CSV table of N, CA and C in Angstrom, one decimal:
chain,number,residue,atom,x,y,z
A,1,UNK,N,9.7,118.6,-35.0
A,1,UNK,CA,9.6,120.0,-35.2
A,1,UNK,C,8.7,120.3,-36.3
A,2,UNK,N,8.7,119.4,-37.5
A,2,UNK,CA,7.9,119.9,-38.5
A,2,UNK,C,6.3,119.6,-38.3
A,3,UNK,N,6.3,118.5,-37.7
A,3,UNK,CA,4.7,118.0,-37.0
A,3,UNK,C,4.0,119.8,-36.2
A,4,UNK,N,5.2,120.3,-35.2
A,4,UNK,CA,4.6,121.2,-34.7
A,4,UNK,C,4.3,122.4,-35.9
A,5,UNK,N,4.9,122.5,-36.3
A,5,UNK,CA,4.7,123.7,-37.8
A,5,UNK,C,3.6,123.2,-38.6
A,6,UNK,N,3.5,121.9,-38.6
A,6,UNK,CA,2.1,121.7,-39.5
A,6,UNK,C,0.9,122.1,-38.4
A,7,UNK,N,0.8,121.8,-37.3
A,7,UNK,CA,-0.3,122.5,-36.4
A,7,UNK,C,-0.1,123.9,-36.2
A,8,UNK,N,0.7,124.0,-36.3
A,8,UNK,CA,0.4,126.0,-35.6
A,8,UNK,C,0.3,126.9,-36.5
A,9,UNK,N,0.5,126.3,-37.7
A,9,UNK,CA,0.6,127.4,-38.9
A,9,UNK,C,-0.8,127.5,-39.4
A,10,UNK,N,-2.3,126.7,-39.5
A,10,UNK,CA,-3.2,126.6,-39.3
A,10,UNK,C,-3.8,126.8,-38.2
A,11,UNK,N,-3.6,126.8,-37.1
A,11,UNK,CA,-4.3,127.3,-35.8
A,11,UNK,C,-4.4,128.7,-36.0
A,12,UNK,N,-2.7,129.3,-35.9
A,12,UNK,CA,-2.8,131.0,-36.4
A,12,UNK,C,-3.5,131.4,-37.2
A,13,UNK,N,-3.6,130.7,-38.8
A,13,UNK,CA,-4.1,131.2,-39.5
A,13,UNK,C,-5.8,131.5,-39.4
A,14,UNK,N,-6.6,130.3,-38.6
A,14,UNK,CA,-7.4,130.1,-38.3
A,14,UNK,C,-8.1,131.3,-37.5
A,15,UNK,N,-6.8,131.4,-36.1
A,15,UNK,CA,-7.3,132.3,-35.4
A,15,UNK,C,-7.4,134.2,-35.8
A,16,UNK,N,-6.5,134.1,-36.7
A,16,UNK,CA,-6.4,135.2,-37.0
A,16,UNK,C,-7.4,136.0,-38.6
A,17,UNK,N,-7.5,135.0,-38.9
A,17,UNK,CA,-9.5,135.2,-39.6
A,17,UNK,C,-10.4,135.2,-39.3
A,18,UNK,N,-10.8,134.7,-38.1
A,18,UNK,CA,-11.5,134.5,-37.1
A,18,UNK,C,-12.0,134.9,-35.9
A,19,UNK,N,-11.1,135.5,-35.3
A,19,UNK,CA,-10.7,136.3,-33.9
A,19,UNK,C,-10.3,137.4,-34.3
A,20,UNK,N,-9.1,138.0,-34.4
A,20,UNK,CA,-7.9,139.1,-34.7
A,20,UNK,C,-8.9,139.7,-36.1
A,21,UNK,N,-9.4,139.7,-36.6
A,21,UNK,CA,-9.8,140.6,-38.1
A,21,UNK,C,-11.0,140.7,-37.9
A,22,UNK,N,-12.0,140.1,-37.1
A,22,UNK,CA,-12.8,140.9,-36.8
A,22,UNK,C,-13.0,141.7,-35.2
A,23,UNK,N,-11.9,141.2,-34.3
A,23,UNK,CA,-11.5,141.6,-33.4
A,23,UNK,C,-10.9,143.7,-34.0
A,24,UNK,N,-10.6,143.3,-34.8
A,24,UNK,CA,-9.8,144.7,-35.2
A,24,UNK,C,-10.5,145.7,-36.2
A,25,UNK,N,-11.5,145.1,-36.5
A,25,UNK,CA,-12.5,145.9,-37.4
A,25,UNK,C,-13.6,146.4,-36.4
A,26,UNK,N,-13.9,145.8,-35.7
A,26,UNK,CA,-15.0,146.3,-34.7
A,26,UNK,C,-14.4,147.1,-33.4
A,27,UNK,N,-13.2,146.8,-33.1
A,27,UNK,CA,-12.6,148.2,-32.6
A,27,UNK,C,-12.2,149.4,-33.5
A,28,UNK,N,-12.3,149.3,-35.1
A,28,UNK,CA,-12.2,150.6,-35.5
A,28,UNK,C,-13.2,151.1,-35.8
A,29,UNK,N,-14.4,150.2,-35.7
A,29,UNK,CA,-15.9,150.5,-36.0
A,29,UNK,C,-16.3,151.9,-35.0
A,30,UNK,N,-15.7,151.1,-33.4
A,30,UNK,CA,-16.2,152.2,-32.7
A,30,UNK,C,-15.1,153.4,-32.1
A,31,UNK,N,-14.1,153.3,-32.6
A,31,UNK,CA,-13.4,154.5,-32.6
A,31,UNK,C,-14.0,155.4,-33.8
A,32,UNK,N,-14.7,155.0,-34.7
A,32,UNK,CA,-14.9,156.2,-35.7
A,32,UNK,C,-16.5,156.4,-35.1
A,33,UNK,N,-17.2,155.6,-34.9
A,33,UNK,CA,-18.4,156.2,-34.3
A,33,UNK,C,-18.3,157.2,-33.1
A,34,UNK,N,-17.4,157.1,-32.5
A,34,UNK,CA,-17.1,157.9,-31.1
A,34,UNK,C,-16.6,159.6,-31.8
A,35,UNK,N,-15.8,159.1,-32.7
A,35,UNK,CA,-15.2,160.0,-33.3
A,35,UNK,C,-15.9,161.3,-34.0
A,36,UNK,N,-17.2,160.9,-34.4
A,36,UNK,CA,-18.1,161.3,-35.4
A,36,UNK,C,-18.9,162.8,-34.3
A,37,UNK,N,-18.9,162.3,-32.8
A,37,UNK,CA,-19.6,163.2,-31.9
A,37,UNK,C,-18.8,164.0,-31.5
A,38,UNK,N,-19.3,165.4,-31.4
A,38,UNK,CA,-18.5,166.4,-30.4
A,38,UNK,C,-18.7,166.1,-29.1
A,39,UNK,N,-17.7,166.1,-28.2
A,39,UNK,CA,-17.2,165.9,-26.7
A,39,UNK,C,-17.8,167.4,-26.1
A,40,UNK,N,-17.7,167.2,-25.1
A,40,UNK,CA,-18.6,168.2,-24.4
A,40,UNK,C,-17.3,169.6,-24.3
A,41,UNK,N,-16.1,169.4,-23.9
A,41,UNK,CA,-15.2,170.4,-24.7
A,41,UNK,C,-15.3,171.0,-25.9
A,42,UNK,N,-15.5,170.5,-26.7
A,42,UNK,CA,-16.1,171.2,-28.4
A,42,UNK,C,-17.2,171.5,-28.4
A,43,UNK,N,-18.3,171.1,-27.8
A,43,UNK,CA,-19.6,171.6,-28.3
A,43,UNK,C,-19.8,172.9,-27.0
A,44,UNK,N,-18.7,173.2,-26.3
A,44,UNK,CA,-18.7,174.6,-25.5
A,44,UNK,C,-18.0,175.6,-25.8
A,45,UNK,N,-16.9,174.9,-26.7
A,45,UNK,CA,-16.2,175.5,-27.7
A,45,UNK,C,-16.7,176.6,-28.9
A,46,UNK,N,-17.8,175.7,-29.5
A,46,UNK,CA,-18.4,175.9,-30.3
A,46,UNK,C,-19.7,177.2,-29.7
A,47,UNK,N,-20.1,176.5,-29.2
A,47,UNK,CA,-20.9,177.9,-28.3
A,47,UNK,C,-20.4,179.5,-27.9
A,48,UNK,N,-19.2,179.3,-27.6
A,48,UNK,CA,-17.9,180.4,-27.4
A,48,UNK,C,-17.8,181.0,-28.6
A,49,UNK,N,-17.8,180.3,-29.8
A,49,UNK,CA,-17.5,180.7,-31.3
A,49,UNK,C,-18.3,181.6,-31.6
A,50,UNK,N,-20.0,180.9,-31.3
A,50,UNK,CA,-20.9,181.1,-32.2
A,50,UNK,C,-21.5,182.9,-31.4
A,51,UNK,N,-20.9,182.3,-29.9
A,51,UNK,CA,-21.8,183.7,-28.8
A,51,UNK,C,-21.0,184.8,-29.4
A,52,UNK,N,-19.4,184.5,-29.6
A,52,UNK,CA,-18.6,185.8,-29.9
A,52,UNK,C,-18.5,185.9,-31.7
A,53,UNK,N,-19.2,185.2,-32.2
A,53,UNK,CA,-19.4,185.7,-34.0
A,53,UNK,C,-20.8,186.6,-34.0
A,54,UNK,N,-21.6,186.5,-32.8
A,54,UNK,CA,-22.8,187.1,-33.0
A,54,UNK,C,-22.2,188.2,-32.7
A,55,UNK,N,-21.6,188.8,-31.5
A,55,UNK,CA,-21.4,189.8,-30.9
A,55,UNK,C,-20.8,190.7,-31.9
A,56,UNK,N,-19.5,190.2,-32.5
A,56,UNK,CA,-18.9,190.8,-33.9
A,56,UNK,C,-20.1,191.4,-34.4
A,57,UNK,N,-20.6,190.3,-34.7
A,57,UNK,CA,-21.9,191.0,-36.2
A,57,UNK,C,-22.7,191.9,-35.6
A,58,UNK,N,-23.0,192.0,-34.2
A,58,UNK,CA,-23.3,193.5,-33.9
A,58,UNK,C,-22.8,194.5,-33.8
A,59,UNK,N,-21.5,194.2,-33.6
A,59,UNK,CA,-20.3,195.5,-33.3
A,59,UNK,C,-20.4,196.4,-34.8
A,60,UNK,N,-20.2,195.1,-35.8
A,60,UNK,CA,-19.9,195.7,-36.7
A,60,UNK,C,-21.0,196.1,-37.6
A,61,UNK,N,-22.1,196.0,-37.4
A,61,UNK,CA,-23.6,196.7,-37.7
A,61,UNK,C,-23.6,197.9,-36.9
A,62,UNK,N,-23.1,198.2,-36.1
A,62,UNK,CA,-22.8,199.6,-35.6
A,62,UNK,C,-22.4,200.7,-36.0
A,63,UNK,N,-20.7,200.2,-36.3
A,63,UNK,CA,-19.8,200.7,-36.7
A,63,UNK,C,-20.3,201.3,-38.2
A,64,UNK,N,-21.1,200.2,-39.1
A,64,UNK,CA,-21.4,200.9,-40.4
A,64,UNK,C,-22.8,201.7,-40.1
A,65,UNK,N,-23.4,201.3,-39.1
A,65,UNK,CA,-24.4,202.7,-39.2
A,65,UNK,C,-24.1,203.8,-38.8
A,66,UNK,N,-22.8,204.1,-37.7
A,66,UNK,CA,-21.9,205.3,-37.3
A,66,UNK,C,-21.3,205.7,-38.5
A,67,UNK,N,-20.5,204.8,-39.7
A,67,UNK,CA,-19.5,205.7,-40.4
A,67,UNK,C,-20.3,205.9,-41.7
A,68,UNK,N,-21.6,205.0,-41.6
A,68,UNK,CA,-22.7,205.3,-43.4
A,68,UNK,C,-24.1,205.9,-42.4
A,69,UNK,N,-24.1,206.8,-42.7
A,69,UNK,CA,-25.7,207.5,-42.1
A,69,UNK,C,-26.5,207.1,-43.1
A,70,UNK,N,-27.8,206.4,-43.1
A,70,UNK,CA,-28.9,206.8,-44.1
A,70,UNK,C,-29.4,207.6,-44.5
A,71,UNK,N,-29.2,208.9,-44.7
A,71,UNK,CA,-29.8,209.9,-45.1
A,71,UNK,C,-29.2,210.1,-46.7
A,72,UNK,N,-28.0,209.3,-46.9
A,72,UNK,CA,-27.5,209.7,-48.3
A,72,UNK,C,-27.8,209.1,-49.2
A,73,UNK,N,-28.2,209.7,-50.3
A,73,UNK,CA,-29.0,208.9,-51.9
A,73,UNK,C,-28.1,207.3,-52.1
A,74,UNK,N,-28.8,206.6,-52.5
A,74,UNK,CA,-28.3,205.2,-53.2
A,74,UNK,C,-27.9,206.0,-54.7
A,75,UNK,N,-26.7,205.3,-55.2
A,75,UNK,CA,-26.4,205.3,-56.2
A,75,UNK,C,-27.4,203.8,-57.4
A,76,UNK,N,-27.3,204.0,-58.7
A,76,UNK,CA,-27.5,202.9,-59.3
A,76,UNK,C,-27.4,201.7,-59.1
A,77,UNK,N,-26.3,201.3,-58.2
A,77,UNK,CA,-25.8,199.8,-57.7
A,77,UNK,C,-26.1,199.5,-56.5
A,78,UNK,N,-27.3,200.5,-55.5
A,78,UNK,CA,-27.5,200.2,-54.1
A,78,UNK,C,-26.5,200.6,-53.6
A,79,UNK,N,-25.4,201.3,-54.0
A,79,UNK,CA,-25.0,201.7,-52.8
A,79,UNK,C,-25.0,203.3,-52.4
A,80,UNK,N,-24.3,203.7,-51.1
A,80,UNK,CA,-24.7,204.9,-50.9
A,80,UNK,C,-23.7,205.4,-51.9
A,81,UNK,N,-23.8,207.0,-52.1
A,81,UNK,CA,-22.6,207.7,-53.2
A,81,UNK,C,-22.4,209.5,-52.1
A,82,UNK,N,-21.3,209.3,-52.0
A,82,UNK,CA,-20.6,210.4,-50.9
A,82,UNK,C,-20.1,211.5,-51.8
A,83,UNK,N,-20.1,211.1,-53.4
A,83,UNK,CA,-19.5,212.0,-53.9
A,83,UNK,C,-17.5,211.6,-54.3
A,84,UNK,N,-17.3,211.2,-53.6
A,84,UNK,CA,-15.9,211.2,-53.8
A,84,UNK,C,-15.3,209.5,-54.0
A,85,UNK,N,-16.5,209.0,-54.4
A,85,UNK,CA,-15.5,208.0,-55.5
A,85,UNK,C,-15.9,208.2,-56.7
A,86,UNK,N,-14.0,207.7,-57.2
A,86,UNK,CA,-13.3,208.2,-58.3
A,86,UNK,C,-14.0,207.5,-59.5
A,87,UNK,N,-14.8,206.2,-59.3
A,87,UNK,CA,-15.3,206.0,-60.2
A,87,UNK,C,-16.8,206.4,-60.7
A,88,UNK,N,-17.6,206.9,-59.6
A,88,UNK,CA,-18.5,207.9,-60.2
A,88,UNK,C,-18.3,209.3,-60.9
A,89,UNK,N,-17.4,209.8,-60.8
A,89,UNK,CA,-16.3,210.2,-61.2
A,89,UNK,C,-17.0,210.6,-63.0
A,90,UNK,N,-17.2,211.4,-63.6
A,90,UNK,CA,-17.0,211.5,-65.3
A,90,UNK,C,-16.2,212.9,-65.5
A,91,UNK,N,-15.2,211.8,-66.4
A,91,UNK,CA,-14.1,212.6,-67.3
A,91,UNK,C,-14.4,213.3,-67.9
């Protein structure tokens, strides 16, 4: 029994430095390379994001040219002044 323990405990050891550790490094090699690319589900995803963040940013360049007309003076700080903030405002 001990004769077989002197061989197999070196065989293992052997194979498992040798085989199994870089067997197991090069399959996490390419799980993180794979990992690194958008799949064709996310990069349509992404496109969906980007089509409906544009659209926003139009909506809402609307919305402030409807509720800020140009025609009103800039204040000192660029912005427009309506009169009724309280901090232009003097006490």
């Amino acid at each position: 029994m001990e004769d077989v323990l002197v061989l197999f405990i070196p065989i293992i050891a052997v194979l498992s430095i040798f085989v199994f550790l870089p067997g197991l490094l090069l399959h996490h090699i390419t799980k993180w390379r794979t990992a690194k690319a958008l799949s064709s589900d996310d990069e349509r995803m992404l496109e969906d994001l980007w089509r409906s963040a544009r659209l926003m940013e139009r909506r809402i360049e609307s919305l402030e040219r409807l509720i800020d007309p140009e025609d009103r003076p800039l204040d000192e700080r660029g912005y427009r002044n309506d009169g009724d903030d309280p901090r232009n405002r003097r006490t």
